[in-house]
Coordinates of C-alpha atoms and ligand atoms in Angstrom, one line a residue:
X52 CA 0.1 -0.1 0.2
X53 CA 1.7 3.8 -0.5
X54 CA 2.6 5.9 2.3
X55 CA -0.1 8.6 2.5
X56 CA 2.5 11.6 1.6
X57 CA 0.0 13.8 0.4
X58 CA -0.3 15.0 4.4
X59 CA 3.0 15.6 4.4
X60 CA 4.5 19.3 4.1
X61 CA 7.6 19.6 3.7
X62 CA 9.2 21.4 7.3
X63 CA 10.4 25.2 6.9
X64 CA 14.0 25.3 5.1
X65 CA 15.8 27.9 7.9
X66 CA 19.5 28.8 7.6
X67 CA 20.1 25.8 5.2
X68 CA 19.3 21.9 5.3
X69 CA 18.1 20.8 8.7
X70 CA 17.9 17.6 10.1
X71 CA 14.2 16.5 10.1
X72 CA 13.5 18.3 6.9
X73 CA 11.5 15.8 4.3
X74 CA 11.5 13.1 6.7
X75 CA 7.7 13.1 7.1
X76 CA 7.0 9.9 6.3
X77 CA 10.8 8.0 6.9
X78 CA 10.0 4.6 7.6
X79 CA 10.7 3.3 11.4
X80 CA 13.2 0.8 12.0
X81 CA 16.7 1.1 13.3
X82 CA 17.5 4.0 11.0
X83 CA 14.5 6.0 12.8
X84 CA 16.2 4.8 16.1
X85 CA 19.6 6.8 15.7
X86 CA 17.6 9.9 14.0
X87 CA 15.3 9.6 17.1
X88 CA 18.0 9.2 20.0
X89 CA 19.5 12.7 19.8
X90 CA 19.8 13.9 23.4
X91 CA 17.0 15.9 25.2
X92 CA 18.5 19.0 24.7
X93 CA 19.2 18.8 21.1
X94 CA 15.0 18.8 21.1
X95 CA 15.9 23.0 21.4
X96 CA 17.6 23.7 18.1
X97 CA 14.7 22.3 15.9
X98 CA 11.3 24.4 14.6
X99 CA 8.2 23.8 15.7
X100 CA 7.3 21.9 12.8
X101 CA 10.4 19.7 13.0
X102 CA 9.6 19.0 17.0
X103 CA 5.8 17.9 15.3
X104 CA 7.7 16.0 12.9
X105 CA 10.1 14.0 15.6
X106 CA 6.7 13.7 17.9
X107 CA 5.0 12.0 14.7
X108 CA 8.4 9.7 13.6
X109 CA 8.6 8.4 17.5
X110 CA 4.5 7.6 17.2
X111 CA 5.9 5.2 14.4
X112 CA 8.7 4.1 15.4
X113 CA 6.5 2.8 18.9
X114 CA 4.1 1.0 16.0
X115 CA 6.8 -0.4 14.7
X116 CA 8.2 -1.9 18.0
X117 CA 4.6 -2.8 19.0
X118 CA 4.4 -5.1 15.8
X119 CA 7.7 -6.8 16.9
X120 CA 6.4 -7.6 20.6
X121 CA 3.1 -8.8 19.1
X122 CA 5.0 -11.0 16.2
X123 CA 7.2 -12.5 18.9
X124 CA 4.2 -13.3 20.9
X125 CA 2.7 -14.6 17.9
X126 CA 5.3 -17.1 17.2
X127 CA 5.7 -18.2 20.9
X128 CA 2.3 -19.1 20.8
X129 CA 2.6 -20.8 18.1
X130 CA 4.8 -22.9 19.1
X131 CA 3.0 -23.7 22.0
X132 CA -0.1 -24.7 20.1
X133 CA 1.8 -27.1 17.9
X134 CA 3.6 -29.3 21.1
X135 CA -0.3 -29.0 22.0
X136 CA -1.8 -30.7 19.4
X137 CA 0.7 -33.0 19.0
X138 CA 0.5 -34.1 22.7
X139 CA -3.1 -33.9 23.5
X140 CA -4.7 -36.5 21.0
X141 CA -6.9 -37.3 23.7
X142 CA -8.8 -34.4 24.3
X143 CA -8.9 -31.2 26.5
X144 CA -7.9 -31.5 30.3
X145 CA -9.8 -29.7 32.9
X146 CA -7.6 -29.1 35.5
X147 CA -4.8 -27.8 33.3
X148 CA -4.4 -24.8 31.2
X149 CA -4.6 -25.1 27.6
X150 CA -2.0 -23.9 25.0
X151 CA -3.5 -20.7 24.4
X152 CA -4.1 -19.7 27.9
X153 CA -0.3 -21.1 29.2
X154 CA 1.2 -18.9 26.6
X155 CA -0.9 -15.7 27.7
X156 CA -0.1 -16.5 31.0
X157 CA 3.7 -16.7 30.4
X158 CA 3.0 -13.3 28.0
X159 CA 1.1 -11.7 31.5
X160 CA 4.6 -12.8 33.5
X161 CA 7.4 -11.6 30.9
X162 CA 5.6 -8.3 30.3
X163 CA 4.5 -7.3 33.2
X164 CA 0.7 -6.7 32.4
X165 CA -3.0 -8.7 34.0
X166 CA -4.2 -11.6 32.5
X167 CA -6.8 -10.0 30.4
X168 CA -4.3 -7.5 28.7
X169 CA -2.0 -10.4 28.1
X170 CA -4.9 -12.2 26.2
X171 CA -5.8 -8.8 24.0
X172 CA -2.2 -9.2 23.2
X173 CA -1.8 -12.9 22.3
X174 CA -5.4 -12.9 20.6
X175 CA -4.4 -9.5 18.6
X176 CA -1.2 -10.8 18.1
X177 CA -2.7 -14.0 16.5
X178 CA -5.1 -12.5 14.3
X179 CA -2.7 -9.6 13.2
X180 CA -0.2 -12.7 11.8
X181 CA -3.3 -14.2 10.6
X182 CA -6.6 -12.9 9.1
X183 CA -5.6 -9.3 9.7
X184 CA -1.8 -9.2 7.9
X185 CA -2.1 -6.2 6.0
X186 CA -3.0 -4.3 9.1
X187 CA 0.0 -6.0 11.4
X188 CA 2.2 -4.8 8.2
X189 CA 0.0 -1.5 8.4
X190 CA 1.4 -1.1 12.1
X191 CA 5.1 -2.8 11.7
X192 CA 5.4 0.1 8.6
X193 CA 3.8 2.6 11.2
X194 CA 0.9 3.9 8.9
X195 CA -1.1 3.6 12.0
X196 CA -0.8 2.7 15.9
X197 CA -2.1 0.2 18.0
X198 CA -5.3 1.9 18.8
X199 CA -6.3 1.7 15.5
X200 CA -5.1 -2.0 15.1
X201 CA -7.4 -2.8 17.6
X202 CA -9.9 -1.1 16.2
X203 CA -10.2 -3.4 13.4
X204 CA -9.0 -6.2 14.8
X205 CA -12.0 -6.1 17.5
X206 CA -14.9 -5.2 15.0
X207 CA -13.8 -7.9 13.1
X208 CA -13.9 -10.2 15.2
X209 CA -16.3 -13.4 14.6
X210 CA -16.6 -12.0 11.0
X211 CA -16.5 -14.5 8.0
X212 CA -13.2 -14.5 6.5
X213 CA -14.2 -12.8 3.0
X214 CA -16.1 -10.5 5.2
X215 CA -12.9 -9.5 7.5
X216 CA -10.8 -9.5 4.1
X217 CA -13.0 -6.7 2.8
X218 CA -13.2 -5.4 5.7
X219 CA -10.0 -4.8 6.7
X220 CA -9.6 -3.1 2.9
X221 CA -11.3 -0.6 3.2
X222 CA -10.2 0.2 6.7
X223 CA -7.0 0.6 5.8
X224 CA -7.8 2.1 2.9
X225 CA -8.7 5.8 5.3
X226 CA -7.0 4.6 8.3
X227 CA -3.9 7.0 8.4
X228 CA -5.3 9.7 8.5
X229 CA -8.6 8.9 10.7
X230 CA -8.8 8.8 14.5
X231 CA -9.6 5.8 16.2
X232 CA -13.0 7.1 16.7
X233 CA -13.7 8.1 13.0
X234 CA -12.3 5.0 12.1
X235 CA -14.6 2.9 14.7
X236 CA -17.5 4.5 13.2
X237 CA -16.3 4.1 9.5
X238 CA -15.6 0.0 10.0
X239 CA -18.7 -0.4 11.8
X240 CA -20.7 1.2 8.7
X241 CA -18.7 -0.9 6.2
X242 CA -19.8 -4.1 8.3
X243 CA -23.4 -2.4 8.7
X244 CA -23.3 -2.7 5.2
X245 CA -21.2 -5.9 4.0
X246 CA -22.4 -8.1 6.8
X247 CA -25.6 -6.7 8.6
X248 CA -26.9 -10.4 9.8
X249 CA -23.1 -10.5 11.6
X250 CA -23.6 -7.1 13.0
X251 CA -26.9 -8.3 14.3
X252 CA -25.6 -12.1 16.0
X253 CA -22.8 -9.8 17.6
X254 CA -25.0 -7.2 19.1
X255 CA -27.3 -10.2 20.6
X256 CA -24.1 -12.0 21.6
X257 CA -23.1 -9.1 23.4
X258 CA -26.3 -8.1 24.8
X259 CA -26.3 -11.9 26.2
X260 CA -23.5 -10.7 28.4
X261 CA -25.0 -7.5 29.8
X262 CA -23.7 -7.2 33.9
X263 CA -23.0 -5.0 36.5
X264 CA -19.1 -3.9 37.1
X265 CA -17.6 -2.5 39.9
X266 CA -13.8 -1.9 40.1
X267 CA -12.0 0.6 42.1
X268 CA -10.4 3.9 40.1
X269 CA -6.8 5.8 41.6
X270 CA -8.3 8.7 43.3
X271 CA -9.6 6.2 46.0
X272 CA -13.3 6.5 44.8
X273 CA -15.3 3.2 43.0
X274 CA -16.9 3.1 39.3
X275 CA -19.9 1.1 38.8
X276 CA -21.3 0.2 35.5
X277 CA -24.1 -1.6 33.7
X278 CA -22.4 -2.7 30.5
X279 CA -23.5 -4.3 27.5
X280 CA -27.5 -3.3 28.1
X281 CA -29.4 -3.0 24.8
X282 CA -29.0 0.6 23.8
X283 CA -32.7 1.4 23.8
X284 CA -32.9 0.6 27.5
X285 CA -30.0 2.2 28.5
X286 CA -30.7 5.1 26.4
X287 CA -33.9 4.6 28.2
X288 CA -32.5 5.0 31.7
X289 CA -30.3 7.4 31.2
X290 CA -32.9 10.0 29.2
X291 CA -34.9 9.4 32.5
X292 CA -32.4 10.1 35.4
X293 CA -31.4 13.1 33.4
X294 CA -35.3 14.7 32.8
X295 CA -35.9 13.7 36.4
X296 CA -32.4 15.9 37.4
X297 CA -33.2 19.0 34.8
X298 CA -36.9 18.9 37.3
X299 CA -34.6 19.3 40.6
X300 CA -32.3 21.6 39.1
X301 CA -36.0 23.7 38.3
X302 CA -36.9 23.1 42.0
X303 CA -33.6 25.0 43.3
X304 CA -30.8 22.9 43.1
X305 CA -27.9 24.8 41.5
X306 CA -25.4 22.0 41.1
X307 CA -24.4 20.9 38.0
X308 CA -26.7 17.7 35.5
X309 CA -23.6 15.1 36.0
X310 CA -23.5 15.4 39.5
X311 CA -27.6 15.2 40.5
X312 CA -27.9 12.6 37.8
X313 CA -24.9 10.8 39.8
X314 CA -26.6 11.1 43.0
X315 CA -30.5 10.2 41.6
X316 CA -28.4 7.2 40.1
X317 CA -27.6 5.7 43.4
X318 CA -30.9 6.5 45.4
X319 CA -32.8 4.6 42.7
X320 CA -30.3 1.5 42.5
X321 CA -30.0 1.6 46.2
X322 CA -34.1 0.8 46.2
X323 CA -35.5 4.4 46.7
X324 CA -38.6 4.9 44.3
X325 CA -38.4 8.1 42.6
X326 CA -40.0 10.4 44.3
X327 CA -38.1 9.3 47.3
X328 CA -34.3 10.0 45.8
X329 CA -35.4 13.0 44.0
X330 CA -36.6 14.4 47.5
X331 CA -33.2 13.2 49.3
X332 CA -30.9 14.4 46.4
X333 CA -32.8 17.7 46.9
X334 CA -32.7 17.9 50.6
X335 CA -28.7 17.0 50.1
X336 CA -27.7 19.5 47.7
X337 CA -26.5 22.2 49.0
X338 CA -26.2 22.1 52.4
X339 CA -24.4 25.5 53.6
X340 CA -22.6 26.5 56.8
X341 CA -26.0 27.5 58.6
X342 CA -27.0 24.8 57.6
X343 CA -29.6 25.9 55.1
X344 CA -30.2 25.6 51.4
X345 CA -31.1 27.8 48.6
X346 CA -34.5 27.9 48.7
X347 CA -33.8 28.9 52.7
X348 CA -35.4 26.1 54.4
X349 CA -33.3 24.0 57.0
X350 CA -31.8 21.2 55.4
X351 CA -32.6 17.9 57.0
X352 CA -29.7 15.5 58.7
X353 CA -27.9 14.0 55.7
X354 CA -29.1 9.2 56.1
X355 CA -27.2 8.2 58.9
X356 CA -24.5 6.1 57.3
X357 CA -21.5 7.9 58.4
X358 CA -21.4 9.7 61.8
X359 CA -21.9 13.3 61.9
X360 CA -18.0 14.0 61.9
X361 CA -17.4 11.8 59.0
X362 CA -20.2 13.2 57.5
X363 CA -18.8 16.3 57.2
X364 CA -15.1 15.0 56.8
X365 CA -16.1 13.2 54.0
X366 CA -18.6 16.7 52.7
X367 CA -15.8 18.5 52.6
X368 CA -13.5 16.4 51.0
X369 CA -16.2 15.5 48.1
X370 CA -16.5 19.0 48.0
X371 CA -20.3 19.3 49.1
X372 CA -21.6 16.5 47.8
X373 CA -23.5 14.5 50.4
X374 CA -22.4 11.0 51.8
X375 CA -24.5 8.2 50.3
X376 CA -25.1 5.0 52.4
X377 CA -23.0 2.1 51.8
X378 CA -25.0 0.1 49.2
X379 CA -25.5 -3.3 50.8
X380 CA -24.6 -6.0 48.9
X381 CA -22.0 -4.4 46.8
X382 CA -19.8 -4.0 49.3
X383 CA -16.4 -4.5 48.0
X384 CA -13.4 -6.5 50.0
X385 CA -11.3 -4.8 52.1
X386 CA -7.5 -5.0 50.9
X387 CA -6.3 -8.1 53.0
X388 CA -2.8 -6.1 53.8
X389 CA -2.0 -4.5 56.9
X390 CA -3.5 -7.3 58.9
X391 CA -0.6 -6.9 61.5
X392 CA 3.3 -8.7 60.5
X393 CA 3.3 -12.5 60.7
X394 CA 6.6 -14.2 61.4
X395 CA 7.7 -14.7 57.7
X396 CA 7.9 -10.7 57.3
X397 CA 10.2 -10.5 60.0
X398 CA 12.2 -13.4 59.0
X399 CA 15.8 -11.8 58.6
X400 CA 16.9 -14.9 56.7
X401 CA 14.4 -14.3 53.8
X402 CA 16.2 -11.6 51.4
X403 CA 19.0 -13.6 51.4
X404 CA 17.5 -17.2 50.4
X405 CA 15.7 -15.1 47.4
X406 CA 19.1 -13.5 46.3
X407 CA 20.4 -16.6 46.4
X408 CA 18.4 -18.5 44.5
X409 CA 18.2 -15.9 41.9
X410 CA 21.7 -15.9 41.6
X411 CA 22.1 -19.9 41.5
X412 CA 19.4 -19.6 38.0
X413 CA 21.0 -16.4 36.7
X414 CA 24.1 -18.3 37.0
X415 CA 22.5 -21.5 35.4
X416 CA 21.0 -20.0 32.6
X417 CA 24.1 -18.0 31.1
X418 CA 25.7 -21.8 30.9
X419 CA 22.9 -23.9 30.0
X420 CA 21.5 -24.8 26.4
X421 CA 18.1 -23.0 25.6
X422 CA 16.3 -26.7 24.9
X423 CA 17.4 -28.1 28.2
X424 CA 16.9 -24.5 30.5
X425 CA 13.0 -25.1 31.7
X426 CA 13.9 -28.8 33.1
X427 CA 17.2 -27.7 34.1
X428 CA 15.4 -24.4 36.5
X429 CA 12.9 -26.5 37.3
X430 CA 15.3 -29.1 38.6
X431 CA 17.7 -26.7 40.2
X432 CA 14.7 -24.8 42.3
X433 CA 13.4 -28.4 43.6
X434 CA 17.0 -28.9 44.9
X435 CA 17.3 -26.0 46.5
X436 CA 14.0 -26.6 48.1
X437 CA 15.0 -29.6 49.2
X438 CA 18.1 -28.6 50.3
X439 CA 17.1 -26.1 52.7
X440 CA 14.4 -28.8 54.4
X441 CA 16.4 -28.9 57.9
X442 CA 16.6 -24.9 58.3
X443 CA 13.2 -24.8 57.1
X444 CA 11.8 -27.0 59.5
X445 CA 13.8 -25.7 62.2
X446 CA 12.5 -22.3 61.3
X447 CA 8.7 -23.1 61.2
X448 CA 9.0 -24.9 64.5
X449 CA 11.5 -22.2 66.4
X450 CA 8.8 -19.8 67.6
X451 CA 7.2 -22.4 69.4
X452 CA 4.9 -23.5 67.0
X453 CA 4.0 -27.2 65.9
X454 CA 5.5 -27.5 62.1
X455 CA 2.2 -29.0 60.8
X456 CA -1.6 -29.0 61.4
X457 CA -3.4 -32.3 61.7
X458 CA -6.1 -32.3 59.0
X459 CA -6.4 -31.0 54.9
X460 CA -8.0 -27.7 56.4
X461 CA -6.4 -25.0 57.9
X462 CA -6.9 -23.8 60.8
X463 CA -8.5 -20.1 61.2
X464 CA -5.8 -18.0 62.5
X465 CA -3.1 -20.0 60.1
X466 CA -5.7 -18.7 57.2
X467 CA -5.7 -15.0 58.2
X468 CA -1.8 -15.6 58.7
X469 CA -1.3 -16.5 55.1
X470 CA -3.9 -14.0 54.0
X471 CA -1.8 -11.9 55.9
X472 CA 1.2 -12.8 54.1
X473 CA -0.2 -12.8 51.3
X474 CA -2.3 -10.6 50.1
X475 CA -2.8 -11.6 46.8
X476 CA -3.8 -14.7 45.2
X477 CA 0.8 -15.5 44.5
X478 CA 1.2 -15.8 40.6
X479 CA 3.1 -12.4 39.7
X480 CA 0.9 -10.3 38.3
X481 CA -2.3 -11.6 40.0
X482 CA -4.9 -8.8 42.0
X483 CA -7.2 -11.6 43.5
X484 CA -7.6 -10.7 46.7
X485 CA -7.1 -14.0 49.2
X486 CA -10.0 -13.6 50.7
X487 CA -11.1 -15.2 47.6
X488 CA -8.8 -17.6 46.9
X489 CA -8.0 -20.6 47.8
X490 CA -5.0 -21.5 50.2
X491 CA -3.2 -24.2 48.1
X492 CA -1.0 -27.0 49.3
X493 CA 2.1 -26.0 47.7
X494 CA 3.3 -29.9 48.0
X495 CA -0.5 -31.4 47.2
X496 CA -1.3 -32.5 51.2
X497 CA -0.1 -35.6 52.1
X498 CA 3.1 -35.9 51.9
X499 CA 3.0 -32.6 51.7
X500 CA 2.0 -30.6 55.3
X501 CA -0.7 -28.3 56.1
X502 CA 1.4 -25.8 57.4
X503 CA 2.8 -22.0 57.2
X504 CA 5.3 -23.4 55.1
X505 CA 3.1 -25.2 52.3
X506 CA 0.3 -23.1 52.4
X507 CA -0.2 -20.1 49.9
X508 CA -3.5 -18.1 48.3
X509 CA -3.9 -19.2 44.2
X510 CA -7.2 -18.2 42.5
X511 CA -8.7 -21.3 40.6
X512 CA -6.8 -19.7 37.4
X513 CA -3.3 -19.9 38.7
X514 CA -4.1 -23.3 40.5
X515 CA -4.7 -24.3 37.2
X516 CA -1.2 -23.0 35.7
X517 CA 0.5 -24.8 38.5
X518 CA -1.1 -27.5 37.1
X519 CA -0.2 -27.2 33.4
X520 CA 2.6 -29.2 32.4
X521 CA 6.6 -26.8 31.9
X522 CA 5.1 -25.3 34.9
X523 CA 6.0 -25.3 38.2
X524 CA 5.5 -23.3 42.0
X525 CA 8.3 -24.5 44.7
X526 CA 7.1 -23.1 48.4
X527 CA 11.4 -22.5 49.0
X528 CA 11.4 -21.3 52.4
X529 CA 8.4 -20.2 54.2
X530 CA 6.4 -17.5 52.1
X531 CA 8.9 -17.4 49.5
X532 CA 7.6 -18.9 46.0
X533 CA 9.2 -19.2 43.2
X534 CA 7.3 -20.0 39.8
X535 CA 8.9 -21.6 37.4
X536 CA 7.8 -21.5 33.3
X537 CA 8.0 -23.3 30.2
X538 CA 10.3 -21.0 28.5
X539 CA 13.0 -21.7 31.3
X540 CA 11.9 -18.0 33.1
X541 CA 11.6 -17.7 36.9
X542 CA 9.6 -15.2 39.4
X543 CA 10.8 -14.6 42.9
X544 CA 7.0 -14.0 45.0
X545 CA 8.2 -12.6 48.2
X546 CA 6.0 -12.3 50.9
X547 CA 5.9 -8.6 51.2
X548 CA 5.3 -7.5 47.7
X549 CA 1.8 -5.9 48.6
Ligands
ZN138 ZN1 5.9 -25.8 58.7
ZN139 ZN1 -4.1 -16.0 40.4

């Protein structure tokens, strides 16, 4: 595909040839990397136009690097999947991960991204090296960026092959001069025209997965969203709340509409009928220091969800917004950390053990052929664990506790100790809070014991990772766990990583 040279304007020539002159579409790759690698102070010498060219060039280079990232992931996924189809003729084993899921966890751990992000990357990698190869080429040549590649991939997912090819060609035709929003709207129109049944099927499929979602934000607040509703339902709800909010404005609520809408929606979701919700919002709307509202009446006290002092603090912090009582049944689990130090947190030997393991494995990696590395890493960690057995047992017995408890189920106080030691699942990138995890016996019970030197929180997903061929989890020291992966990497999980 020809590069859209028409959008490039030559930089103004100031005092002879300039460094970025006519490099508007200098292709990404090693040479462009050299052009971009000048020191930051060097930018001060460039014209305004050249600065914009540098920014655009850096973006092209990023696209190129992201295409390489995805190509590497695709190659690894292809290898794993090829091995799987050769090995698992007898059908899937639900206790372990599929090759695709396993490579997703390898990517998550290696790139330090969540499982969801890794799954998106693996999927995108497979598509850009498969049915969307031309989109992959456009990314690698810097004609589109990763966000646009994702738009093309998302909207063409699940479409028939021949439609994908036509949508892709039409999308790439203008993608380099459109924003992601413009591109998304355009591709949707194209899909609607070329495959209306597929578009409708996709809409219905999404509606079948409608859900109420909850997530914490970086500001310390929590978002709550209804996702994948039929558009008519979502617009209906929004219009109804907006109409009620306008009504409250005419009755004297002077706050911006979006605040009134949010308070109204929260009251309604808490179970209040509309008239009660509207009255509550109006009452809370703009309490002044003297306790009166804008219309001069005395404000009723806010619902007794918080103490007066806490209510005042919250009101101050939220700029006068009334505090809503916590919604029943929607409470998030409190952060599991900070429940008190455990013996393992204070264990002075632990950093030394971790450093020793890392040193041994790094040394091993430097002198082991790649093909033998995964087995060698796993074997070495097992040997280290074995050699530390008597010291580990002595530490575990040292503080007057019995090393190992009778029975499979850990007693409550041991469970609390483990959950305080590891606030989340012990997979390196997992955020599942320990109270929602199973306490896994790292060495399965009998011969493994029920003890803090053999228990760690694992979510269901990462419990399956542990059981997947090629993966290993080793509890080398109380609270210190080592993951070993099918590619011969290792991850050391400390008790205090939170
Ligand atoms: Zn123990
Ligand atoms: Zn997990």
